[in-house]
Amino acid sequence: MDTEKRLNELNERLRYVRDIFGARENENITLLATKLGDFQARERTLSEPERIRALAALEDLFAFLEKKLEAELTPMDKVRIVRHPQRICLKDILENVYDNYTEIGGRDEHSIDPAMLIARAYITRRKGKKVYNQPVMVIGQEKGHGQEFRNGGSVKPWGNAKALHYMKVAEIENIPIHTYVFTPGSYPVEDWPGAAQQIARNLYEMAALKVPVVSVFSEGGSGGAEAIGLADTRLMLSHGYYSVISPEGAAAIESGIRQGQRAPAELIETCARRLCITADDNLKNGYVDRIIQEPALGARVDDYGFFKQLRQEIIRATDEVVLSVKGIKLFRAMALRRRQRRGAPIDAEAIYVRWDLNTAARERLLSRRYAKFMRLSRHAFLDKRPAVKKACSACHDLGWSLYSFFRYDLWRKHHRRIAHAMAEMGAEVDVVKERVSRPWRRIFEKLGGGAAVPEANVERLTQLSAWEADGDAAEGDTAWRYVSPRAAEDRAVTCPNSEESGCLDLWAPDLFGDFAGVCSYCGHHFPMEYQWYLFNVFDERSVFEFNAEVESGNPLDYSGFDAKLEKAKQKLGRKSACMTFEAKVKGVKVVVAMLMAPFRGGSVGAAEGEKFIRAADRARKKHFPFLAYVHGTAGIRIQEGVNGVIQMPRCTMAVRRYIEAGGLYLVVYDTNSYAGPVASFLGCSPYQFAVRSANIGFAGPGVIKETTGLDIPPDYHRAYSALSRGHIQGIWDRRDIRNNLYQSLLTMGGRNLYYR
Amino acid sequence: MLDVTKLLEEIKASPYQEMEITAPQTGEVTFGGLAVGDKVVGPSGEFREKPGTTVATLTRERNPRPIRATQKGTVMEIFSDLEGTFVETGTPLVRIRHYLSKDEVQSAILRKALHLFRAPERAKYYFTPEVDTKIRAGGLESVHVREGMEILIMSRMKREAPLHYAGPDGVIYAVYFSPSQNVDAGAPLIGVCPPDQVALIQDVVVRVQTEWSEQD
Amino acid sequence: MQEHKVLVANRGEIAMRIVQACRKLGLDFVCVYTHEDRHSGHVALARSLGGERAACRVSSYHDANELMAVADHAGATAVHPGYGFFAEDFRFARRATNRDRKLIFIGPSWRVIRELGDKINTKRLARSLGVPTVPGSDKPIYDELEAEDIAASLFAFQAEQGIKRPMVLVKASAGGGGMGIEEVLDPDMFRAVYRRVRNYSRRQFHDEGVLIEQRIEDFNHLEVQVVSDRSGKNPVHFGTRNCTVQSTGRQKRIEVAPGFAPSEIAYTFDAQKVLDDIIGHSLTLARKVGYDSVGTWEWIVTRQGEPYLMEVNTRIQVENGVSAAISRIRGKNGVDIIAEQIRTGLGEPLGYTQEDVTFEGVGIEYRIIAEAPEDRFAPWVGRIDEFRWRDEPWLALHTQIPTDVAYDIPTEYDPNLALAIIWGKDLSEAKARGRGFLDGLTLKGENRQGGMRSNIAFLGDRTERLLVF
């Protein structure tokens, strides 16, 4: 009887191995298959002891060859491991790692989103006779061993919103959060709260969550992973992957295939390798802090030893985070470190650390988290400035910090007090003056007859007045300083809405010149070049670029990418897709970070992220408003892998820091803005506006069709849809951007903007 | 009483509709690879987002504009002597034979069954705002019309006048005008179904759905 | 000049007059028409004078692309926009001038059209030259206090002039076509109205600028006809017109040249001086902008005899013929202002100066329209069966209605049927001839509602008090 069960298990293991290795032929697998087949063929002929012996030998062989196969695993195999139904999932972890738990909000399919699982759990620690139950909030995606309603761990926007809700609960309760990342990516629908916008909200809140957060990555699919992955310590399972995009997705882009077709298997393998998605890659790049070793070919449901180890690691990680910010910690921290150095199997439970934090510790926690993320991905961009120059610019920064302290914090406070006093005084004087002059005025009125219109008034009604028209009205043929080169063509252009709206063809010089790319019949906005905004939105000659030297690189040595990057740099004469500059809008100084669509689709990599962060810092130091003008962005630059993804939390943290310092962070979307950037540092702004030409969303129509099977209407991502859904706060006509921007500067934003 | 069977037989005897695609504007015409006998389709897709087959291209002011089929059908004739020449607006370009669809057959028969409210004068017509909102929200059938009800607005010579319904009470079943096009005096504007005709009309719908099979 | 070919980018009566002018000058031409206009007289005239290919069917008169395409196809070298449609569209003029296959735009250069098309700009230009304009602001006002201040002065100013019902007009400076304009009678109401207009303007035009002007109620509408060649240096005038007889929608119905008749009618002000003044002012402004075509300076004259420049129409006008009727060049009759516009537009110098232009008699132009004046001038649509009049040496009649077959009035365009220009040696003779003409006119037609409606009775009625103010 027992043999049958064991035989079944072996069959199961063989099937698993085959699943993992995909279509690949491997002699070890063949060997296993033949041996198992042989045994099954002659099983009946064997005597009971022989059978037991042969079975034991077979099991040994399996164990041996599985170890051997482990060494041959490719990155794509690991992708298959984490996607396998037998892969451990969050429920297993709750059962086996924690001592007790209650699932919050939902049971199986009866849940707002079965792909997101929240539980209150505790870990019991014994110290002598004392028993401590240490509560934690466990949040993670649940794949449910292939249960269909779990959607493979692809979380809908409202699932992420639920996760955020309970993070805030944990913050109030002052208990640590353990997040488990088991997601191939977020479910890309725009229904409220919106895939991208909700992830952005999560990131923004997690950036300053005042409790320890430890995350464990098994399957870290881009934006979906970031929604719960911004943590003080990030652990990664050895057979997991953490990537900017699925290898299939990357291969589809690489080969340029159309919707519905499949990329060749070898290309997918190649992409998986190029994207540097394994635990080792991510540890090397610094994006995870530690790897938790899994058994050969990955942890499965019944690997109890693994759960024990995971428990140890998660307790230790939480202890470390807490101790690093606690006041009294010295010896315990040392003990932890020493054990770690020895490399000995540590028993984290041997040391007891309380996991709640006091106010001071919470502040320290946040600044550590900020510093940690700011250190990341610094190797992944190029800055070819000589060291002296870099030092100079650092000094310059420091100078600004000091200056702004004196100017805005010290001087301004006192200055204001004096000004108020002066105003009061003036009002007093007016009253006195009025009293004194009243009798005299009465006499004058009687003498002069009063009612006659003074000559000066008639003059004003009938003669030329002085008028300086905004200074913008250019002398040339159009009102715009920059005119698109498309305006030079003598041809007619058809508006895409001509069918429905009856728009007549427009003459290109009118359309791209006078009309600023706006159809004069239906108001359709044709996309314009980023230069149009640069020269027509900001005051003349007020644009001053900084950090232009920060340059996009190829940190993963993604093959073939160097040439593409070089081409983009040549074509545009820019070193990255992000231009950061100071400028003025009707005299108000602003710091602007602009993402430019023509440079690799405006995609964001390490250089773009770094420039964005530095711009936010500059705005904070100078007390200027900060504008993110998104001419266009296709998302995170996939060729940079996690170096790109990590910009999502990084930039969001920088933005949060700026906003909390009292600044005004405005986002203006223009052409197409999708994916990672929208799902983080753009989507988190409380003031997001779109030019009418904008399409805003998480994933494009092709990807939505692919991942959800849904046909989406053609206007799904249009600015008006985004406005209706509540994702953006307003839509601007391109010709009014300047006025609207100025109006926004006057009416929105925090307390530390100097010009108010 | 309406003899649906007979009407259906009549339509079945000549199930095609010939359509002439004319130049909607001036320009230089090219027919691409279009050949007589080619199948063409109208706009398709769940949101009609996929455009119909391009039957010709008119280039005007260096702007090539595709002329697309609006219905499914077969190309019967191409005025290919025009290839590469400048054509005036309204010049016939292509003739297409279209096999009537279920909806078209249905509306052809319904046109005989419904009470037709006709245009008093040549003008442009559109629904009053109240009626329009009702239709948008609940579809055509949600509008119940009564004698004397202000239902349409007649627009011509830059002036607008309300138009009152005359005829039996009922619900709107069909609309025969489009707001941007002139309607000749006497042409039907809407088709109204009086309550006592509901059964008959449902019969028409069922009969057409079951007895008419669409062809390419 | 004879090698030029003119695209007639208009319809109806004006298209016919342009075709006739081209013929007179020996120029080739090509016309356009729409499906609805296929029976219009201008199509028949074009075909009879220029052959089958002289009229090309287009989808719309409003589509510049159609016009350009037809021009290129027909080998046209110039385009005449007539009035309406593209006549005052500087972008159309610019496109014609700047495109690869250049067309001469028969009208002012596009910069002039743009400059004078902006009413604020025109007003400021006028004031800079000392040309009187309607009292009020000449720039958009953005400040509420300033706005109230101006309004208060305007009320006081009118009170001082003895105006019984002082009124102030508040209008969105970015608006046009009557949108965003409100009247204020009560100074206390000003702030509320101002804010309403400002908010409307912000919503509609994304601009808060507001103009504040005196609202003049009791006035005569006068015009000065200016003609200049491409040099723009020596504009001449072809006299004044009075266009005060209008429909309720402020559409002109009768025009009289000259603008006043001081020799036959007594005015409370020096009418001759007013006419001289507005002519002088108009020419000053024309010289200043280098006006290089035919144009009309529109004025309003108050009961006190104060003229204010309203706007400049940078196009040929419907009523150009009535000025031509009283003008003589070097004593010669038969002035054709459209022909002058085409001739100078194509580059010929004017060839005469103001001294060579003299005036004789009085002209009256009637616009005969299918409409019901008693019903707020509601247009009438239907079929015209009979349209006849008696030819006279003192009468010029322009119509696109065929006189030999029945004609359906197209609903797409204004129901203007004909222009009748009558000349007399003085006002009373012109008036008498006008009444005679109207009485002898036969105009019959019908539609489903019944018989034809026209404004003939209205025109006859108004003839009596022409030029009386």
XYZ file of C-alpha atoms in Angstrom, chain A residues 198-665:
468
model
C -3.422 52.581 -6.696
C 0.101 51.223 -6.884
C 1.299 54.799 -6.816
C -0.776 55.447 -3.726
C 0.615 52.334 -2.054
C 4.170 53.376 -2.804
C 3.554 56.886 -1.565
C 2.149 55.638 1.735
C 4.733 52.897 2.192
C 7.474 55.437 1.704
C 6.589 56.776 5.144
C 4.927 53.872 6.888
C 6.033 54.173 10.483
C 6.352 50.478 11.242
C 8.969 47.941 10.159
C 8.225 46.299 6.851
C 9.901 43.093 5.761
C 9.136 41.695 2.368
C 9.795 38.289 0.875
C 9.947 37.985 -2.901
C 9.024 34.796 -4.620
C 7.536 36.109 -7.837
C 8.193 39.796 -8.211
C 6.455 40.943 -11.353
C 7.191 44.642 -11.790
C 4.506 47.079 -10.640
C 2.450 44.423 -8.917
C 5.441 43.589 -6.758
C 6.150 47.210 -5.887
C 2.591 47.646 -4.631
C 3.599 45.810 -1.458
C 7.364 45.484 -1.892
C 8.723 48.772 -0.551
C 10.305 47.423 2.631
C 13.056 48.012 5.144
C 14.433 44.579 4.451
C 13.782 42.722 1.268
C 14.364 38.974 1.337
C 14.211 36.828 -1.715
C 13.602 33.136 -2.162
C 16.482 31.532 -4.006
C 14.274 30.206 -6.804
C 12.209 33.299 -7.183
C 12.434 36.007 -9.781
C 12.087 39.758 -9.564
C 11.793 41.492 -12.875
C 10.620 44.564 -14.711
C 8.543 42.520 -17.120
C 7.758 38.884 -17.786
C 10.313 37.261 -20.104
C 7.466 36.626 -22.539
C 6.590 40.295 -22.515
C 10.191 41.300 -23.115
C 10.490 38.801 -25.944
C 7.299 40.109 -27.514
C 8.693 43.635 -27.508
C 12.104 42.467 -28.688
C 10.760 40.542 -31.662
C 8.144 43.160 -32.435
C 5.374 40.618 -32.829
C 1.775 41.614 -32.961
C -0.970 40.915 -30.514
C -2.024 37.291 -30.289
C 1.204 35.868 -31.682
C 3.783 34.106 -29.539
C 7.455 34.895 -29.355
C 9.818 31.975 -30.071
C 10.772 29.956 -26.969
C 14.512 30.535 -27.355
C 14.005 34.263 -27.426
C 11.999 34.070 -24.219
C 14.852 32.091 -22.614
C 17.354 34.664 -23.826
C 15.293 37.523 -22.505
C 14.914 35.838 -19.128
C 18.693 35.649 -18.916
C 19.307 39.197 -20.158
C 16.859 40.740 -17.741
C 18.888 39.501 -14.705
C 15.863 38.397 -12.792
C 17.196 35.732 -10.427
C 17.793 36.067 -6.721
C 21.553 36.088 -7.226
C 21.310 38.880 -9.806
C 19.164 40.959 -7.557
C 21.385 40.393 -4.532
C 24.402 41.410 -6.583
C 22.669 44.597 -7.745
C 21.587 45.349 -4.221
C 17.859 45.186 -4.809
C 17.341 42.456 -2.219
C 19.156 42.172 1.069
C 19.383 38.421 1.539
C 18.526 35.207 -0.195
C 16.633 32.439 1.533
C 17.895 29.150 0.205
C 15.222 26.799 -1.031
C 15.490 23.033 -1.440
C 16.587 21.673 -4.796
C 14.280 22.676 -7.644
C 12.375 25.066 -5.424
C 10.247 24.901 -2.317
C 7.057 22.945 -2.585
C 4.107 22.498 -0.300
C 5.605 19.755 1.834
C 9.094 21.139 2.329
C 8.677 21.616 6.051
C 12.343 22.216 6.654
C 12.089 25.198 4.383
C 9.254 26.735 6.342
C 11.303 26.476 9.498
C 14.122 28.287 7.816
C 11.798 30.929 6.443
C 10.446 31.488 9.934
C 13.952 32.020 11.246
C 14.788 34.455 8.472
C 11.677 36.513 8.798
C 12.048 36.807 12.565
C 15.667 37.749 12.220
C 14.967 40.322 9.549
C 12.270 41.927 11.657
C 14.536 41.904 14.712
C 17.303 43.567 12.761
C 15.104 46.326 11.455
C 13.733 47.043 14.882
C 17.105 46.911 16.582
C 18.695 49.193 14.035
C 16.420 52.016 15.114
C 15.793 51.220 18.773
C 17.420 53.157 21.567
C 18.532 50.200 23.689
C 19.787 47.605 21.322
C 23.530 47.386 21.606
C 24.096 43.884 22.799
C 21.329 42.173 21.016
C 22.315 43.752 17.731
C 25.885 42.697 18.311
C 24.793 39.194 19.089
C 22.820 39.009 15.902
C 25.733 40.322 13.900
C 28.216 37.979 15.484
C 26.123 34.954 14.767
C 25.694 36.100 11.261
C 29.431 36.485 10.820
C 30.068 33.029 12.078
C 27.784 31.831 9.381
C 26.463 29.325 11.822
C 22.855 28.336 11.597
C 21.357 30.944 13.782
C 18.423 30.587 16.027
C 16.750 33.910 15.722
C 14.217 32.957 18.287
C 16.892 32.758 20.936
C 16.912 36.520 21.256
C 13.810 38.438 22.122
C 13.141 41.816 20.615
C 9.974 43.799 21.145
C 8.625 44.831 17.748
C 6.795 48.023 18.613
C 8.540 51.344 18.143
C 8.423 54.634 19.985
C 8.135 57.976 18.201
C 11.842 58.621 17.942
C 12.510 55.148 16.617
C 9.809 55.594 14.016
C 11.496 58.708 12.680
C 14.794 56.889 12.527
C 13.105 54.041 10.714
C 11.885 56.393 8.012
C 15.174 58.119 7.475
C 16.940 54.751 7.292
C 14.438 53.533 4.744
C 14.905 56.685 2.698
C 18.674 56.399 2.827
C 18.541 52.752 1.901
C 16.573 53.348 -1.255
C 18.543 56.404 -2.221
C 21.696 54.296 -2.231
C 20.233 51.868 -4.736
C 20.931 51.847 -8.468
C 23.648 54.499 -8.236
C 25.907 52.241 -10.247
C 23.396 51.933 -13.028
C 23.821 55.298 -14.728
C 26.778 57.172 -16.105
C 28.132 60.457 -14.881
C 31.258 61.299 -16.810
C 31.964 64.532 -14.992
C 35.411 64.659 -13.413
C 35.524 64.275 -9.636
C 36.262 67.956 -9.090
C 33.128 68.991 -10.881
C 31.043 66.569 -8.898
C 32.511 67.932 -5.690
C 31.758 71.471 -6.838
C 28.163 70.658 -7.528
C 27.876 68.989 -4.122
C 29.207 72.192 -2.511
C 26.764 74.204 -4.575
C 23.959 72.047 -3.223
C 25.134 72.535 0.318
C 25.307 76.262 -0.265
C 21.721 76.274 -1.417
C 20.614 74.336 1.631
C 22.196 76.934 3.897
C 20.914 79.844 1.868
C 17.366 78.578 1.816
C 17.489 78.001 5.558
C 18.436 81.608 6.193
C 16.259 83.083 3.507
C 13.061 81.153 3.970
C 13.116 79.888 7.506
C 14.801 82.636 9.476
C 14.446 85.834 7.534
C 11.005 85.212 6.163
C 9.460 84.603 9.541
C 10.695 87.878 10.923
C 10.086 89.769 7.767
C 6.483 88.730 7.782
C 5.972 89.875 11.319
C 7.297 93.341 10.455
C 5.187 93.550 7.320
C 2.051 92.733 9.259
C 2.827 95.416 11.811
C 3.376 97.961 9.021
C 0.069 97.142 7.403
C -1.786 97.681 10.663
C -0.030 100.991 11.199
C -0.923 102.189 7.706
C -4.588 101.466 8.261
C -4.530 103.525 11.477
C -2.985 106.467 9.678
C -5.660 106.330 6.951
C -8.429 106.684 9.494
C -6.815 109.744 11.021
C -6.232 111.328 7.613
C -9.856 110.812 6.611
C -11.098 112.456 9.816
C -8.912 115.475 9.368
C -9.645 116.134 5.701
C -13.407 115.583 5.686
C -14.518 119.186 6.397
C -12.153 120.553 3.757
C -13.372 118.187 1.103
C -16.949 119.167 1.741
C -16.113 122.783 1.058
C -14.350 121.879 -2.192
C -17.296 119.869 -3.449
C -19.671 122.756 -2.826
C -17.472 125.128 -4.741
C -16.788 122.860 -7.752
C -20.351 121.576 -8.299
C -19.107 118.007 -7.951
C -20.746 115.858 -10.634
C -18.746 116.881 -13.722
C -16.669 114.172 -15.255
C -13.027 115.099 -14.871
C -11.243 115.705 -18.126
C -8.841 112.854 -17.396
C -11.724 110.392 -17.266
C -13.075 111.399 -20.664
C -9.626 111.062 -22.022
C -9.369 107.588 -20.664
C -12.632 106.585 -22.324
C -11.756 107.926 -25.743
C -7.981 107.894 -26.099
C -5.363 105.239 -26.463
C -4.469 103.570 -23.177
C -1.161 102.062 -22.219
C -1.190 98.320 -22.570
C 1.479 95.713 -22.383
C -0.034 92.567 -23.721
C 1.500 89.749 -21.684
C 4.779 90.221 -23.546
C 4.217 86.874 -25.226
C 2.384 87.955 -28.294
C 5.234 87.254 -30.605
C 5.900 89.504 -33.521
C 6.124 86.649 -35.996
C 3.454 84.852 -37.949
C 2.051 82.970 -34.984
C 1.626 83.590 -31.299
C 4.071 80.771 -30.479
C 7.780 81.010 -29.955
C 8.421 77.466 -31.033
C 6.669 76.121 -34.065
C 6.698 72.468 -34.966
C 8.772 71.562 -38.026
C 5.665 69.855 -39.336
C 4.288 73.362 -39.929
C 6.761 73.776 -42.768
C 4.997 71.241 -44.971
C 2.481 72.424 -47.526
C -0.106 69.712 -47.088
C -3.486 69.008 -45.560
C -3.963 66.837 -42.491
C -7.068 64.846 -41.606
C -8.275 64.912 -38.015
C -8.838 61.403 -36.649
C -12.298 62.473 -35.485
C -13.305 63.790 -38.898
C -15.731 60.929 -39.382
C -17.764 61.598 -36.227
C -17.220 65.330 -35.828
C -17.165 66.336 -39.469
C -13.819 68.103 -39.140
C -12.494 69.410 -42.428
C -8.885 68.784 -43.343
C -6.511 71.276 -41.780
C -3.564 72.861 -43.505
C -0.401 71.680 -41.745
C 1.115 75.166 -41.334
C -2.097 76.377 -39.650
C -2.567 73.244 -37.584
C 0.971 72.882 -36.322
C 1.619 76.603 -36.254
C -1.224 78.864 -35.150
C -3.454 76.138 -33.780
C -0.697 74.527 -31.679
C -1.708 71.126 -32.991
C -5.353 71.486 -31.971
C -8.073 70.659 -34.481
C -10.097 73.839 -34.814
C -13.299 71.897 -35.406
C -13.401 69.255 -32.673
C -10.530 70.257 -30.404
C -8.599 67.050 -30.980
C -5.005 67.507 -29.858
C -2.346 66.214 -32.188
C 0.796 65.296 -30.268
C 3.466 67.990 -30.321
C 7.208 67.935 -29.807
C 8.528 68.468 -26.297
C 10.255 71.615 -27.516
C 6.865 73.151 -28.052
C 6.254 73.110 -24.335
C 9.768 74.033 -23.448
C 9.557 77.262 -25.423
C 5.882 78.105 -25.257
C 4.950 77.294 -21.687
C 7.842 78.813 -19.798
C 8.966 82.408 -19.823
C 11.267 83.362 -22.618
C 14.906 82.498 -21.982
C 14.132 81.357 -18.448
C 15.011 77.689 -18.931
C 18.200 76.663 -17.175
C 19.098 72.983 -17.388
C 20.995 71.131 -14.667
C 22.410 67.630 -14.249
C 22.535 67.264 -18.013
C 25.632 65.091 -17.581
C 23.772 62.263 -15.892
C 23.612 59.722 -18.645
C 21.633 56.592 -19.397
C 23.726 53.461 -19.467
C 23.337 49.774 -20.047
C 23.824 48.382 -16.544
C 22.810 44.833 -17.422
C 24.909 44.782 -20.593
C 21.723 43.912 -22.338
C 22.927 42.779 -25.698
C 22.233 45.097 -28.586
C 21.040 47.854 -26.299
C 24.231 49.915 -26.375
C 23.720 50.645 -30.048
C 20.065 51.572 -29.598
C 20.896 53.865 -26.717
C 23.662 55.523 -28.678
C 21.274 56.104 -31.546
C 18.753 57.777 -29.254
C 21.450 59.993 -27.775
C 22.685 60.966 -31.219
C 19.253 61.650 -32.594
C 18.144 63.924 -29.786
C 21.456 65.236 -28.589
C 20.403 64.322 -25.053
C 21.896 61.890 -22.637
C 18.732 60.524 -21.114
C 14.958 60.632 -21.486
C 14.694 63.037 -18.581
C 15.584 66.697 -18.784
C 15.648 68.627 -15.532
C 15.661 72.386 -15.489
C 14.684 75.491 -13.673
C 12.324 77.849 -15.435
C 9.812 80.581 -14.808
C 6.083 80.675 -15.425
C 4.957 84.303 -15.520
C 7.783 85.100 -13.197
C 7.299 82.222 -10.754
C 10.348 80.007 -10.564
C 9.784 76.282 -10.843
C 11.918 73.172 -11.031
C 10.826 70.906 -13.843
C 11.559 67.281 -14.618
C 10.495 66.448 -18.137
C 10.226 62.972 -19.626
C 10.657 63.110 -23.385
C 8.897 60.575 -25.562
C 11.383 60.572 -28.453
C 14.183 59.212 -26.252
C 13.475 55.475 -26.002
C 9.780 56.168 -25.559
C 10.450 58.356 -22.557
C 11.182 55.197 -20.578
C 12.598 55.541 -17.089
C 15.853 53.912 -16.082
C 18.432 54.591 -13.414
C 19.628 57.871 -14.952
C 16.129 59.259 -15.398
C 15.213 58.260 -11.850
C 18.338 59.820 -10.426
C 17.749 63.058 -12.278
C 14.172 63.131 -11.125
C 15.236 62.652 -7.504
C 17.878 65.338 -7.745
C 15.351 67.699 -9.255
C 12.918 67.043 -6.420
C 15.726 67.667 -3.939
C 16.654 70.885 -5.640
C 13.060 72.067 -5.568
C 12.921 71.235 -1.878
C 16.100 73.088 -1.069
C 15.181 76.144 -3.104
C 11.541 76.222 -2.047
C 10.394 76.124 -5.649
C 7.316 74.335 -6.962
C 8.164 71.057 -8.661
C 6.575 70.193 -11.978
C 6.767 66.785 -13.616
C 5.971 67.430 -17.241
C 5.461 64.086 -18.943
C 5.744 64.629 -22.649
C 5.476 60.864 -22.857
C 6.631 57.753 -21.089
C 6.200 54.155 -22.144
C 7.088 52.906 -18.673
C 10.168 51.562 -16.975
C 13.040 50.869 -19.378
C 12.967 47.101 -19.583
C 16.554 46.740 -20.731
C 17.686 48.007 -17.350
C 15.718 45.345 -15.518
C 15.230 45.934 -11.816
C 17.565 48.940 -12.032
C 14.598 50.575 -13.682
C 11.864 49.141 -11.485
C 13.609 50.351 -8.359
C 13.114 53.915 -9.570
C 9.449 53.530 -8.739
C 9.948 53.445 -4.963
C 13.005 55.689 -5.123
C 11.386 58.554 -6.968
C 8.172 58.213 -5.007
C 10.125 58.579 -1.778
C 11.850 61.673 -3.086
C 8.515 63.160 -4.097
C 7.033 62.375 -0.710
C 9.909 64.024 1.023
C 9.434 67.103 -1.118
C 5.691 67.304 -0.539
C 6.085 66.822 3.201
C 8.593 69.624 3.246
C 5.751 71.886 2.090
C 6.215 71.961 -1.660
C 3.843 71.812 -4.585
C 4.238 68.793 -6.814
